[in-house]
Amino acid sequence: MLRVLAVDDEQPALEELLYLLRADPRIRSAEGATGATEALRRIGGAVDAAPDDPSAIDVVFLDIHMAGLTGLDVAQLLAGFAAPPLIVFVTAHEGFAVHAFDLKAVDYVLKPVRRERLAEAVRRVAEQVGDRSAPVHDGATDQIPVELGGVTRFVPIDDITYAEAQGDYARLHTVSGSHLVRIPLTTLEERWRSRGFVRIHRRHLVALNRIDELRLDAGTMSVRVGEAELAVSRRHSRSLRDLLMRQIGR
């Protein structure tokens, strides 16, 4: 059961959001704040509270355009907390999505808010809150959920050969096919670094042990991963070569 703080400086929009949130059976409590200052005060008190305290906050549903500090400013400040609440941005503007996910937002919901879309955001939050309370295994789980034809499947991370950026999504490639997930490549890079995944290009994250060949042609570098040949950017070429040499030397 999630404890929610919704933040919007437009009272009608805030009341509508709270109405929809409180109608969701996964929401234990939903309170509102009409600006960044009030939100930060409440969040600061919640962070110091015990996990089972009624004032604790699991997630903040945060508008972006507000008087004074913006929602992006608030998210940036929360990033400095030791254990901040999760963030879902709720906004009428599409143009801040990349920045929002760089700030580790769980989701980005566009206004006018649809009940079904908000329910999907709540589902994603509930999953992450569950992951926080679950036992940690080497800093990462062994599987990643993907949706296929309305059915959720769990793909072993060890089966993934490389991931490809597609806007705010990533396409995960395996030997048997590919799957689209709504997770930015930068997030996967952070989560899977300890599992041997390396960034070789702004568009590609590769499992180091899945690289079959390293190719140099007229000063450009590429790698072969199964049937795919992927370019290595100049920025990442030296670090990749060093990693491969260390792997060979083991």
Short mmCIF file of C-alpha atoms in Angstrom, two decimals:
data_model
loop_
_atom_site.label_atom_id
_atom_site.label_comp_id
_atom_site.label_asym_id
_atom_site.label_seq_id
_atom_site.Cartn_x
_atom_site.Cartn_y
_atom_site.Cartn_z
CA MET A 1 0.00 0.00 0.00
CA LEU A 2 1.58 3.24 -1.19
CA ARG A 3 1.78 6.56 0.62
CA VAL A 4 1.62 9.38 -1.90
CA LEU A 5 2.30 13.11 -2.00
CA ALA A 6 0.86 14.92 -5.05
CA VAL A 7 2.29 18.33 -5.89
CA ASP A 8 0.66 20.88 -8.22
CA ASP A 9 0.26 24.65 -7.82
CA GLU A 10 -3.06 24.59 -9.70
CA GLN A 11 -5.71 23.60 -7.17
CA PRO A 12 -8.24 22.03 -9.63
CA ALA A 13 -5.50 19.87 -11.21
CA LEU A 14 -4.29 18.82 -7.75
CA GLU A 15 -7.79 17.88 -6.58
CA GLU A 16 -8.41 15.84 -9.75
CA LEU A 17 -5.12 13.99 -9.34
CA LEU A 18 -5.82 13.26 -5.67
CA TYR A 19 -9.30 12.00 -6.55
CA LEU A 20 -7.88 9.53 -9.08
CA LEU A 21 -5.07 8.41 -6.76
CA ARG A 22 -7.38 7.81 -3.79
CA ALA A 23 -9.63 5.66 -5.99
CA ASP A 24 -6.75 3.24 -6.63
CA PRO A 25 -6.81 0.31 -4.15
CA ARG A 26 -2.98 0.23 -4.08
CA ILE A 27 -2.87 3.72 -2.54
CA ARG A 28 -2.89 3.75 1.25
CA SER A 29 -2.92 7.55 1.55
CA ALA A 30 -2.67 10.49 -0.84
CA GLU A 31 -2.01 14.03 0.39
CA GLY A 32 -1.54 17.21 -1.61
CA ALA A 33 0.89 20.13 -1.67
CA THR A 34 0.34 23.32 -3.68
CA GLY A 35 3.98 24.16 -4.31
CA ALA A 36 7.60 23.11 -4.15
CA THR A 37 8.34 24.72 -0.76
CA GLU A 38 5.46 22.93 0.96
CA ALA A 39 6.39 19.67 -0.78
CA LEU A 40 10.04 19.85 0.33
CA ARG A 41 8.99 20.58 3.91
CA ARG A 42 6.72 17.53 3.97
CA ILE A 43 9.24 15.29 2.26
CA GLY A 44 12.00 16.40 4.64
CA GLY A 45 9.86 15.38 7.61
CA ALA A 46 8.87 12.12 5.94
CA VAL A 47 12.47 11.10 5.22
CA ASP A 48 13.25 11.34 8.94
CA ALA A 49 10.18 9.28 9.87
CA ALA A 50 10.21 5.54 10.52
CA PRO A 51 9.23 3.34 7.54
CA ASP A 52 5.88 2.47 9.12
CA ASP A 53 5.13 6.06 10.22
CA PRO A 54 1.89 7.48 8.73
CA SER A 55 3.81 10.57 7.56
CA ALA A 56 6.27 8.52 5.47
CA ILE A 57 6.10 9.05 1.68
CA ASP A 58 6.78 6.33 -0.89
CA VAL A 59 6.27 8.39 -4.04
CA VAL A 60 5.78 11.99 -5.14
CA PHE A 61 3.52 12.73 -8.13
CA LEU A 62 5.09 15.99 -9.23
CA ASP A 63 4.04 18.74 -11.64
CA ILE A 64 6.89 20.38 -13.58
CA HIS A 65 5.77 23.97 -14.25
CA MET A 66 5.15 25.64 -10.88
CA ALA A 67 5.77 29.10 -9.49
CA GLY A 68 9.20 29.37 -7.85
CA LEU A 69 11.01 26.05 -7.91
CA THR A 70 9.96 23.73 -10.74
CA GLY A 71 9.28 20.04 -10.35
CA LEU A 72 12.65 19.32 -11.97
CA ASP A 73 14.32 21.51 -9.32
CA VAL A 74 12.55 19.55 -6.58
CA ALA A 75 13.64 16.22 -8.09
CA GLN A 76 17.24 17.46 -8.27
CA LEU A 77 17.15 18.42 -4.59
CA LEU A 78 15.65 15.06 -3.65
CA ALA A 79 18.51 13.28 -5.44
CA GLY A 80 20.76 14.48 -2.62
CA PHE A 81 18.69 12.66 0.04
CA ALA A 82 19.99 9.35 1.35
CA ALA A 83 16.67 7.56 0.76
CA PRO A 84 14.36 9.83 -1.25
CA PRO A 85 10.82 8.90 -2.28
CA LEU A 86 10.23 7.78 -5.84
CA ILE A 87 9.11 10.38 -8.38
CA VAL A 88 6.44 10.37 -11.07
CA PHE A 89 6.17 13.54 -13.13
CA VAL A 90 2.67 14.68 -14.11
CA THR A 91 2.82 17.46 -16.68
CA ALA A 92 1.20 18.99 -19.74
CA HIS A 93 4.57 19.28 -21.49
CA GLU A 94 6.26 16.46 -23.43
CA GLY A 95 9.62 18.16 -23.84
CA PHE A 96 11.11 17.39 -20.43
CA ALA A 97 10.90 13.59 -20.55
CA VAL A 98 14.61 12.96 -21.16
CA HIS A 99 15.61 15.27 -18.29
CA ALA A 100 12.98 13.65 -16.07
CA PHE A 101 14.34 10.13 -16.62
CA ASP A 102 17.89 11.40 -16.10
CA LEU A 103 16.61 12.38 -12.65
CA LYS A 104 15.55 8.74 -12.11
CA ALA A 105 11.81 9.35 -12.47
CA VAL A 106 9.74 6.16 -12.43
CA ASP A 107 7.26 7.51 -14.97
CA TYR A 108 6.19 10.58 -16.94
CA VAL A 109 2.43 11.08 -17.19
CA LEU A 110 0.95 13.67 -19.52
CA LYS A 111 -2.04 15.86 -18.67
CA PRO A 112 -4.96 15.58 -18.97
CA VAL A 113 -4.42 12.54 -16.77
CA ARG A 114 -6.29 9.41 -17.83
CA ARG A 115 -7.29 6.93 -15.14
CA GLU A 116 -5.76 3.99 -17.05
CA ARG A 117 -2.45 5.80 -17.59
CA LEU A 118 -2.23 6.80 -13.95
CA ALA A 119 -2.96 3.21 -12.90
CA GLU A 120 0.02 2.09 -15.02
CA ALA A 121 2.25 4.64 -13.25
CA VAL A 122 1.04 3.37 -9.87
CA ARG A 123 1.83 -0.19 -10.96
CA ARG A 124 5.41 0.78 -11.83
CA VAL A 125 5.83 2.55 -8.51
CA ALA A 126 4.45 -0.45 -6.61
CA GLU A 127 6.96 -2.71 -8.39
CA GLN A 128 9.88 -0.49 -7.43
CA VAL A 129 8.74 -0.12 -3.84
CA GLY A 130 8.52 -3.92 -3.71
CA ASP A 131 12.03 -4.19 -5.15
CA ARG A 132 13.35 -1.83 -2.45
CA SER A 133 11.98 -4.04 0.32
CA ALA A 134 13.00 -7.33 -1.33
CA PRO A 135 16.36 -8.98 -0.52
CA VAL A 136 19.15 -7.65 -2.71
CA HIS A 137 21.07 -10.11 -4.88
CA ASP A 138 24.42 -8.78 -6.07
CA GLY A 139 22.93 -5.31 -6.52
CA ALA A 140 20.48 -6.47 -9.19
CA THR A 141 17.74 -8.97 -9.91
CA ASP A 142 18.32 -11.91 -12.23
CA GLN A 143 15.37 -11.19 -14.51
CA ILE A 144 13.63 -8.22 -16.09
CA PRO A 145 9.87 -8.10 -16.75
CA VAL A 146 8.80 -7.45 -20.35
CA GLU A 147 5.29 -7.16 -21.77
CA LEU A 148 4.37 -9.21 -24.81
CA GLY A 149 0.83 -9.20 -26.14
CA GLY A 150 -0.60 -8.14 -22.79
CA VAL A 151 1.32 -10.87 -20.93
CA THR A 152 4.26 -10.12 -18.62
CA ARG A 153 7.25 -12.38 -19.16
CA PHE A 154 10.48 -12.49 -17.18
CA VAL A 155 13.62 -12.51 -19.31
CA PRO A 156 16.88 -13.64 -17.65
CA ILE A 157 19.40 -10.82 -17.79
CA ASP A 158 22.09 -13.35 -18.65
CA ASP A 159 20.19 -14.03 -21.92
CA ILE A 160 20.48 -10.40 -23.06
CA THR A 161 23.31 -9.77 -25.52
CA TYR A 162 22.88 -6.03 -25.90
CA ALA A 163 20.41 -3.20 -25.31
CA GLU A 164 19.57 -0.47 -27.79
CA ALA A 165 18.26 3.01 -26.94
CA GLN A 166 14.94 3.94 -28.52
CA GLY A 167 13.97 7.30 -27.04
CA ASP A 168 12.77 6.80 -23.46
CA TYR A 169 12.64 3.06 -24.11
CA ALA A 170 15.28 0.38 -24.60
CA ARG A 171 15.12 -2.65 -26.88
CA LEU A 172 16.66 -5.72 -25.27
CA HIS A 173 18.20 -8.18 -27.72
CA THR A 174 18.55 -11.89 -26.98
CA VAL A 175 19.53 -14.81 -29.18
CA SER A 176 15.84 -15.66 -29.67
CA GLY A 177 14.40 -12.18 -30.25
CA SER A 178 14.00 -8.70 -28.80
CA HIS A 179 11.79 -6.94 -26.27
CA LEU A 180 10.93 -3.26 -25.76
CA VAL A 181 10.94 -1.97 -22.17
CA ARG A 182 10.11 1.50 -20.89
CA ILE A 183 13.46 2.05 -19.19
CA PRO A 184 16.08 4.55 -20.45
CA LEU A 185 19.42 3.08 -21.47
CA THR A 186 21.22 5.20 -18.86
CA THR A 187 19.19 3.49 -16.12
CA LEU A 188 20.04 0.02 -17.45
CA GLU A 189 23.71 1.02 -17.64
CA GLU A 190 23.72 1.87 -13.93
CA ARG A 191 21.78 -1.24 -12.91
CA TRP A 192 23.75 -3.72 -15.00
CA ARG A 193 27.29 -2.36 -14.72
CA SER A 194 28.07 -4.95 -12.04
CA ARG A 195 26.77 -7.70 -14.35
CA GLY A 196 29.36 -6.96 -17.06
CA PHE A 197 27.38 -4.66 -19.34
CA VAL A 198 29.38 -1.81 -20.88
CA ARG A 199 28.38 1.28 -22.84
CA ILE A 200 29.99 1.32 -26.27
CA HIS A 201 27.90 4.07 -27.87
CA ARG A 202 25.15 6.48 -26.87
CA ARG A 203 22.75 3.97 -28.44
CA HIS A 204 24.19 0.65 -27.28
CA LEU A 205 24.91 -1.21 -24.05
CA VAL A 206 26.60 -4.58 -24.56
CA ALA A 207 27.23 -7.65 -22.41
CA LEU A 208 31.03 -7.88 -22.40
CA ASN A 209 31.05 -11.70 -22.46
CA ARG A 210 28.79 -11.68 -25.56
CA ILE A 211 31.27 -9.81 -27.75
CA ASP A 212 32.52 -12.25 -30.40
CA GLU A 213 34.85 -9.96 -32.34
CA LEU A 214 36.45 -6.54 -32.06
CA ARG A 215 37.03 -4.95 -35.46
CA LEU A 216 39.15 -1.97 -36.52
CA ASP A 217 38.60 -0.46 -39.97
CA ALA A 218 40.11 2.85 -41.11
CA GLY A 219 40.34 4.11 -37.57
CA THR A 220 36.78 3.17 -36.61
CA MET A 221 35.96 0.42 -34.13
CA SER A 222 33.03 -1.97 -34.05
CA VAL A 223 32.10 -5.18 -32.26
CA ARG A 224 30.24 -8.25 -33.45
CA VAL A 225 27.62 -9.58 -31.06
CA GLY A 226 26.05 -12.64 -32.61
CA GLU A 227 24.75 -11.53 -36.02
CA ALA A 228 24.84 -7.83 -35.15
CA GLU A 229 27.74 -5.48 -35.85
CA LEU A 230 27.66 -2.45 -33.54
CA ALA A 231 29.71 0.73 -33.84
CA VAL A 232 31.90 1.78 -30.92
CA SER A 233 32.13 5.54 -30.43
CA ARG A 234 35.54 7.18 -30.08
CA ARG A 235 34.60 8.17 -26.55
CA HIS A 236 34.19 4.53 -25.48
CA SER A 237 36.75 2.76 -27.69
CA ARG A 238 39.76 2.91 -25.35
CA SER A 239 37.88 1.82 -22.24
CA LEU A 240 36.26 -1.06 -24.15
CA ARG A 241 39.62 -2.25 -25.48
CA ASP A 242 41.10 -2.11 -21.96
CA LEU A 243 38.17 -4.10 -20.54
CA LEU A 244 38.49 -6.76 -23.23
CA MET A 245 42.25 -7.05 -22.67
CA ARG A 246 41.71 -7.48 -18.93
CA GLN A 247 39.10 -10.13 -19.61
CA ILE A 248 41.49 -12.02 -21.91
CA GLY A 249 44.24 -11.80 -19.29
CA ARG A 250 42.15 -13.48 -16.60
#
